[in-house]
Amino acid sequence: MEVVVVERPREGVALVRINRPEARNALNGEVRQGLAGAFTDLARDPEVRAIVLTGNEEAFAAGADIKAMAEAGAVEMMLREAHRLWAPIAACPKPVIAAVNGYALGGGCELAMHADIIIAGEGAQFGQPEIRVGIMPGAGGTQRLTRAVGKFKAMMMLLTGKPISAREADAMGLVSSVVPDGEVLETALTLAETIAGMPPLAARQIKEVVLAGADAPLEAALMLERKAFQLLFDSEDQKEGMRAFIEKRRPAYQGR
Ligand code: CO8
């Protein structure tokens, strides 16, 4: 059985599923290799315009594999170069939607935060419980979480390790929307299909500018936005989109 399964359930949409149910989808080396490979391939595939990342009904992912690192030393952890496996997910130029059921803990919560949109089931739980096993987040939990929810909510989660419900996550801006557990994947796929129907160059520029701009001074970020906005006027899809509006027909976007 593959621990990371890639499917094409809808036109323009890829579904990446973590499949290690016996360990609550804990992220061992094999899963992380699988995710890195999948995102590298999907980023290059012109047929793919949006990606849904999911786990199973019980767990999106219950974190890094504790058993695989319990006896490791600092040098070994360094030599594992885990950050290189997260990089293709973080750098994915296409919209990524996390469809979260069950546990999104530790590295699982960090993985969800690599996505651009998070759809959570009512029973989902988000948390950074690393402190409870003697460590701290190592894949963005102190940084992406704080940027998403602010210092005081983040500190509460990071210093207590206590998970929060999907509703709490929604209230603090950690998820995009909460739906009944049984509707998470369908909601995410429908959303991905909608986004896949958008002009891909515009989607790519939006993602790039939102992410790069978030850490830049406002003036620089606004300049990034302006340049990307202007750049899109050299795309065929901009002409198609605006002509289709004027001609009162549906646009057909080519990704050029
Ligand atoms: N690692 C390894 N195995 C796990 C993990 C995990 N994170 N989570 C669950 N499992 C295993 C259990 O050991 C158990 O295996 P076995 O059947 O062999 O005993 C099986 O999955 C089922 O687990 P439970 O019996 O515990 O299932 P429950 O439904 O009772 O509980 C929980 C589910 C609440 C998810 C519980 O398993 C749990 O608390 N898991 C640990 C959560 C956690 O602490 N996560 C943080 C890990 S540290 C981390 O993520 C650091 C990230 C750093 C960045 C990454 C850099 C590489």
mmCIF file of N, CA, C and O in Angstrom, residues 205 226-235:
data_model
loop_
_atom_site.group_PDB
_atom_site.id
_atom_site.type_symbol
_atom_site.label_atom_id
_atom_site.label_comp_id
_atom_site.label_asym_id
_atom_site.label_seq_id
_atom_site.Cartn_x
_atom_site.Cartn_y
_atom_site.Cartn_z
ATOM 1 N N GLN A 205 -0.269 34.009 -9.462
ATOM 2 C CA GLN A 205 0.219 35.326 -9.030
ATOM 3 C C GLN A 205 -0.404 35.727 -7.695
ATOM 4 O O GLN A 205 0.253 36.314 -6.845
ATOM 5 N N ARG A 226 1.385 45.284 -7.523
ATOM 6 C CA ARG A 226 1.209 46.106 -8.729
ATOM 7 C C ARG A 226 1.898 45.456 -9.922
ATOM 8 O O ARG A 226 1.336 45.382 -11.015
ATOM 9 N N LYS A 227 3.112 44.968 -9.706
ATOM 10 C CA LYS A 227 3.860 44.360 -10.817
ATOM 11 C C LYS A 227 3.163 43.090 -11.315
ATOM 12 O O LYS A 227 3.074 42.845 -12.515
ATOM 13 N N ALA A 228 2.693 42.299 -10.367
ATOM 14 C CA ALA A 228 2.004 41.050 -10.759
ATOM 15 C C ALA A 228 0.705 41.370 -11.488
ATOM 16 O O ALA A 228 0.359 40.742 -12.495
ATOM 17 N N PHE A 229 -0.001 42.378 -10.993
ATOM 18 C CA PHE A 229 -1.249 42.832 -11.622
ATOM 19 C C PHE A 229 -0.978 43.259 -13.067
ATOM 20 O O PHE A 229 -1.666 42.840 -14.000
ATOM 21 N N GLN A 230 0.071 44.056 -13.248
ATOM 22 C CA GLN A 230 0.396 44.543 -14.597
ATOM 23 C C GLN A 230 0.822 43.385 -15.505
ATOM 24 O O GLN A 230 0.422 43.314 -16.666
ATOM 25 N N LEU A 231 1.605 42.460 -14.942
ATOM 26 C CA LEU A 231 2.101 41.319 -15.710
ATOM 27 C C LEU A 231 0.956 40.511 -16.329
ATOM 28 O O LEU A 231 1.046 40.039 -17.464
ATOM 29 N N LEU A 232 -0.127 40.388 -15.590
ATOM 30 C CA LEU A 232 -1.240 39.561 -16.073
ATOM 31 C C LEU A 232 -1.880 40.143 -17.337
ATOM 32 O O LEU A 232 -2.541 39.418 -18.084
ATOM 33 N N PHE A 233 -1.643 41.438 -17.606
ATOM 34 C CA PHE A 233 -2.212 42.030 -18.819
ATOM 35 C C PHE A 233 -1.481 41.557 -20.072
ATOM 36 O O PHE A 233 -1.909 41.835 -21.182
ATOM 37 N N ASP A 234 -0.404 40.830 -19.899
ATOM 38 C CA ASP A 234 0.259 40.212 -21.042
ATOM 39 C C ASP A 234 -0.160 38.764 -21.216
ATOM 40 O O ASP A 234 0.420 38.043 -22.013
ATOM 41 N N SER A 235 -1.158 38.318 -20.458
ATOM 42 C CA SER A 235 -1.587 36.928 -20.611
ATOM 43 C C SER A 235 -2.791 36.844 -21.543
ATOM 44 O O SER A 235 -3.618 37.764 -21.597
#
